[in-house]
Amino acid sequence: MTTWRGVRLREALRLYVITDRALARGRPDIEIAREAIAGGATALQLRWKAGPLSEALQVGHALRALCREAGVLFVVNDRVDLALALEADGVHVGVSDLPVPETRKLVGESMVVGFSPETLEQALAAEAAGADYLGVGPVYPTTTKPDAGPAVGLEHLAQIAGAVGIPVVGIGGITAVNAAAVIRAGAVGVAVISAVVGAEDVREAARQLREVVDAALAERGR
């Protein structure tokens, strides 16, 4: 069984950076990842929405090696097959992807499974089916993911975080300005795309976010 469970997983979810080439200002994924990790990112997700899978494998192997060396959680979005091929630490699925029970059957117990619920009922069902953590959002309005839907707000996040026993990460429109409120609502960390990937100084943007998250968790008694 993987060691990415319990306290280690909660710590790894503090600052969860998701790749997005459209926001990277032409910079390679590996460069963005390296700078984000240097700034304090604790998890990295490969989000591959377009382009050949052969290229995804090449990029993914480089990111996987970087994360392994840095002790950072490496997750693949949506694609269970890609996650398995890359020997990723985890895979993250949503309501329109392969369901959590089938995902767990494919990856076994050696891989972390994350899930993005839209309702409390989905969150509870995912936990019962073996999800290791939940990504809840969009907490705030966001244009990064056009299919993300309207903002769910802090109250919805708090409702889910209070009802499940697995870690919850807030995602959607999160910046260093509002990240503390997400933690106070019950999240163990924040997942970001544009706030880090789209920043002019990726390392500094990650550093600022990590500082805010750490302070909010300390204030909460974590």
Short mmCIF file of C-alpha atoms in Angstrom, two decimals:
data_model
loop_
_atom_site.label_atom_id
_atom_site.label_comp_id
_atom_site.label_asym_id
_atom_site.label_seq_id
_atom_site.Cartn_x
_atom_site.Cartn_y
_atom_site.Cartn_z
CA MET A 1 0.00 0.00 0.00
CA THR A 2 1.19 3.48 -0.81
CA THR A 3 2.64 5.68 1.89
CA TRP A 4 0.63 8.64 0.54
CA ARG A 5 -2.06 8.21 3.16
CA GLY A 6 -3.00 9.66 6.52
CA VAL A 7 -0.96 12.58 7.76
CA ARG A 8 1.42 12.42 4.81
CA LEU A 9 -1.41 12.86 2.32
CA ARG A 10 -2.91 15.76 4.26
CA GLU A 11 0.46 17.49 4.27
CA ALA A 12 0.91 16.82 0.56
CA LEU A 13 -2.37 18.55 -0.24
CA ARG A 14 -1.42 21.94 1.23
CA LEU A 15 -0.48 23.56 -2.06
CA TYR A 16 -1.69 21.57 -5.05
CA VAL A 17 -0.58 23.05 -8.39
CA ILE A 18 -2.28 21.97 -11.62
CA THR A 19 -0.54 22.34 -14.97
CA ASP A 20 -2.17 24.29 -17.80
CA ARG A 21 -0.25 25.10 -20.96
CA ALA A 22 -2.73 27.78 -22.00
CA LEU A 23 -1.78 29.84 -18.95
CA ALA A 24 1.94 29.08 -18.84
CA ARG A 25 3.07 32.01 -21.04
CA GLY A 26 4.87 29.62 -23.35
CA ARG A 27 7.00 28.18 -20.57
CA PRO A 28 7.51 24.38 -20.52
CA ASP A 29 5.54 22.33 -18.00
CA ILE A 30 8.76 21.12 -16.37
CA GLU A 31 9.96 24.70 -15.83
CA ILE A 32 6.64 25.70 -14.25
CA ALA A 33 6.70 22.60 -12.06
CA ARG A 34 10.28 23.13 -10.94
CA GLU A 35 9.63 26.74 -9.93
CA ALA A 36 6.34 25.89 -8.22
CA ILE A 37 8.00 23.18 -6.15
CA ALA A 38 10.86 25.52 -5.26
CA GLY A 39 8.23 27.96 -4.00
CA GLY A 40 6.53 25.38 -1.80
CA ALA A 41 4.11 23.34 -3.91
CA THR A 42 3.42 20.02 -2.18
CA ALA A 43 1.44 18.33 -4.98
CA LEU A 44 1.49 18.58 -8.76
CA GLN A 45 -1.23 17.48 -11.14
CA LEU A 46 -0.70 16.84 -14.83
CA ARG A 47 -3.79 18.14 -16.61
CA TRP A 48 -3.66 17.06 -20.24
CA LYS A 49 -6.65 18.26 -22.25
CA ALA A 50 -5.21 18.40 -25.78
CA GLY A 51 -2.28 17.02 -27.73
CA PRO A 52 -0.96 13.54 -28.49
CA LEU A 53 -0.70 11.03 -25.66
CA SER A 54 2.86 10.28 -26.74
CA GLU A 55 3.74 13.84 -25.75
CA ALA A 56 1.75 13.51 -22.53
CA LEU A 57 3.85 10.47 -21.65
CA GLN A 58 7.08 12.35 -22.34
CA VAL A 59 6.02 15.34 -20.26
CA GLY A 60 4.56 13.12 -17.57
CA HIS A 61 7.73 11.09 -17.14
CA ALA A 62 9.74 14.28 -16.65
CA LEU A 63 7.25 15.63 -14.11
CA ARG A 64 7.09 12.28 -12.33
CA ALA A 65 10.89 12.19 -11.96
CA LEU A 66 10.96 15.76 -10.66
CA CYS A 67 8.21 15.08 -8.11
CA ARG A 68 9.82 11.85 -6.95
CA GLU A 69 13.12 13.61 -6.38
CA ALA A 70 11.42 16.45 -4.49
CA GLY A 71 9.08 14.24 -2.45
CA VAL A 72 6.04 15.88 -4.02
CA LEU A 73 2.75 14.08 -4.73
CA PHE A 74 2.29 13.54 -8.48
CA VAL A 75 -1.28 13.15 -9.75
CA VAL A 76 -2.75 12.75 -13.23
CA ASN A 77 -6.10 14.36 -14.02
CA ASP A 78 -8.95 12.32 -15.56
CA ARG A 79 -6.85 9.72 -17.41
CA VAL A 80 -6.53 6.52 -15.40
CA ASP A 81 -4.62 4.88 -18.26
CA LEU A 82 -2.07 7.70 -18.33
CA ALA A 83 -1.70 7.61 -14.55
CA LEU A 84 -0.97 3.89 -14.66
CA ALA A 85 1.48 4.22 -17.55
CA LEU A 86 3.38 6.95 -15.68
CA GLU A 87 3.26 5.10 -12.35
CA ALA A 88 1.84 8.26 -10.84
CA ASP A 89 1.17 8.60 -7.13
CA GLY A 90 -2.46 9.31 -7.83
CA VAL A 91 -5.27 9.99 -10.27
CA HIS A 92 -8.04 12.57 -9.96
CA VAL A 93 -11.47 12.00 -11.50
CA GLY A 94 -14.70 13.96 -11.71
CA VAL A 95 -18.38 13.18 -12.12
CA SER A 96 -18.06 12.77 -15.90
CA ASP A 97 -14.97 10.56 -15.70
CA LEU A 98 -14.56 6.91 -14.76
CA PRO A 99 -16.46 6.45 -11.46
CA VAL A 100 -14.48 6.08 -8.24
CA PRO A 101 -15.29 2.35 -7.70
CA GLU A 102 -14.05 1.42 -11.18
CA THR A 103 -11.05 3.71 -10.83
CA ARG A 104 -10.12 2.05 -7.55
CA LYS A 105 -10.45 -1.40 -9.13
CA LEU A 106 -8.04 -0.43 -11.90
CA VAL A 107 -5.39 1.29 -9.78
CA GLY A 108 -5.64 -0.95 -6.73
CA GLU A 109 -4.59 0.27 -3.32
CA SER A 110 -1.19 1.52 -4.41
CA MET A 111 -2.47 4.77 -5.92
CA VAL A 112 -4.22 7.76 -4.37
CA VAL A 113 -7.65 8.49 -5.85
CA GLY A 114 -9.05 12.02 -5.77
CA PHE A 115 -12.59 13.01 -6.73
CA SER A 116 -14.40 16.26 -7.49
CA PRO A 117 -17.97 16.02 -6.17
CA GLU A 118 -20.71 18.44 -7.13
CA THR A 119 -23.00 17.51 -4.23
CA LEU A 120 -22.70 16.32 -0.66
CA GLU A 121 -24.25 13.00 -1.67
CA GLN A 122 -21.56 12.49 -4.32
CA ALA A 123 -18.87 13.34 -1.77
CA LEU A 124 -20.15 10.76 0.71
CA ALA A 125 -20.52 8.12 -2.01
CA ALA A 126 -16.98 8.74 -3.24
CA GLU A 127 -15.59 8.38 0.26
CA ALA A 128 -17.47 5.10 0.72
CA ALA A 129 -16.16 3.88 -2.66
CA GLY A 130 -12.54 4.45 -1.70
CA ALA A 131 -11.63 8.02 -2.65
CA ASP A 132 -8.66 9.31 -0.64
CA TYR A 133 -9.40 13.03 -0.93
CA LEU A 134 -11.90 15.43 -2.48
CA GLY A 135 -11.42 18.54 -4.59
CA VAL A 136 -14.35 20.88 -3.96
CA GLY A 137 -15.15 23.88 -6.10
CA PRO A 138 -15.10 26.19 -7.78
CA VAL A 139 -15.04 27.96 -4.43
CA TYR A 140 -14.81 31.34 -6.13
CA PRO A 141 -15.66 32.35 -9.71
CA THR A 142 -13.06 31.15 -12.20
CA THR A 143 -12.51 31.32 -15.95
CA THR A 144 -9.69 28.77 -15.99
CA LYS A 145 -12.06 25.81 -16.35
CA PRO A 146 -15.04 26.75 -18.54
CA ASP A 147 -16.88 23.56 -17.53
CA ALA A 148 -16.41 24.16 -13.80
CA GLY A 149 -19.86 25.67 -13.31
CA PRO A 150 -20.87 28.49 -10.97
CA ALA A 151 -18.99 29.13 -7.74
CA VAL A 152 -20.19 26.92 -4.89
CA GLY A 153 -18.89 29.18 -2.13
CA LEU A 154 -17.30 28.58 1.24
CA GLU A 155 -20.50 27.28 2.85
CA HIS A 156 -20.71 24.36 0.42
CA LEU A 157 -17.04 23.60 0.98
CA ALA A 158 -17.52 23.69 4.75
CA GLN A 159 -20.56 21.41 4.51
CA ILE A 160 -18.62 18.74 2.64
CA ALA A 161 -15.46 19.09 4.74
CA GLY A 162 -17.54 18.66 7.89
CA ALA A 163 -19.36 15.59 6.61
CA VAL A 164 -16.51 13.43 5.32
CA GLY A 165 -13.54 11.86 7.03
CA ILE A 166 -11.12 12.27 4.14
CA PRO A 167 -9.16 15.45 3.31
CA VAL A 168 -10.83 18.17 1.27
CA VAL A 169 -9.00 20.61 -0.99
CA GLY A 170 -10.57 23.84 -2.19
CA ILE A 171 -10.22 24.76 -5.87
CA GLY A 172 -11.40 27.54 -8.14
CA GLY A 173 -10.50 31.22 -8.13
CA ILE A 174 -8.15 30.84 -5.17
CA THR A 175 -5.35 33.36 -4.63
CA ALA A 176 -3.09 34.41 -1.79
CA VAL A 177 -5.77 36.95 -0.86
CA ASN A 178 -8.61 34.48 -0.26
CA ALA A 179 -6.80 31.19 0.45
CA ALA A 180 -6.97 31.60 4.24
CA ALA A 181 -10.78 31.65 4.14
CA VAL A 182 -10.73 28.33 2.27
CA ILE A 183 -8.63 26.76 5.02
CA ARG A 184 -10.84 28.24 7.74
CA ALA A 185 -13.83 26.61 6.00
CA GLY A 186 -12.27 23.19 6.63
CA ALA A 187 -9.99 22.49 3.66
CA VAL A 188 -6.55 21.01 4.30
CA GLY A 189 -5.12 22.84 1.31
CA VAL A 190 -5.78 24.71 -1.91
CA ALA A 191 -5.53 23.64 -5.54
CA VAL A 192 -4.59 26.37 -8.00
CA ILE A 193 -3.93 26.84 -11.68
CA SER A 194 -3.78 30.46 -12.80
CA ALA A 195 -2.58 31.84 -9.45
CA VAL A 196 0.72 29.98 -9.89
CA VAL A 197 1.00 28.69 -13.47
CA GLY A 198 -0.04 32.05 -14.92
CA ALA A 199 2.09 34.15 -12.59
CA GLU A 200 5.03 36.09 -13.94
CA ASP A 201 7.12 34.78 -11.03
CA VAL A 202 5.91 31.24 -10.44
CA ARG A 203 8.19 30.57 -7.48
CA GLU A 204 7.16 33.73 -5.64
CA ALA A 205 3.47 33.13 -6.32
CA ALA A 206 3.75 29.62 -4.89
CA ARG A 207 5.72 30.91 -1.91
CA GLN A 208 3.08 33.48 -1.06
CA LEU A 209 0.25 30.97 -1.30
CA ARG A 210 2.09 28.39 0.78
CA GLU A 211 2.80 30.99 3.44
CA VAL A 212 -0.88 31.90 3.68
CA VAL A 213 -2.01 28.26 3.79
CA ASP A 214 0.55 27.32 6.44
CA ALA A 215 -0.43 30.27 8.62
CA ALA A 216 -4.15 29.50 8.29
CA LEU A 217 -3.61 25.83 9.17
CA ALA A 218 -1.51 26.81 12.19
CA GLU A 219 -4.23 29.20 13.31
CA ARG A 220 -6.79 26.41 12.97
CA GLY A 221 -4.65 24.16 15.13
CA ARG A 222 -3.51 21.74 12.43
#
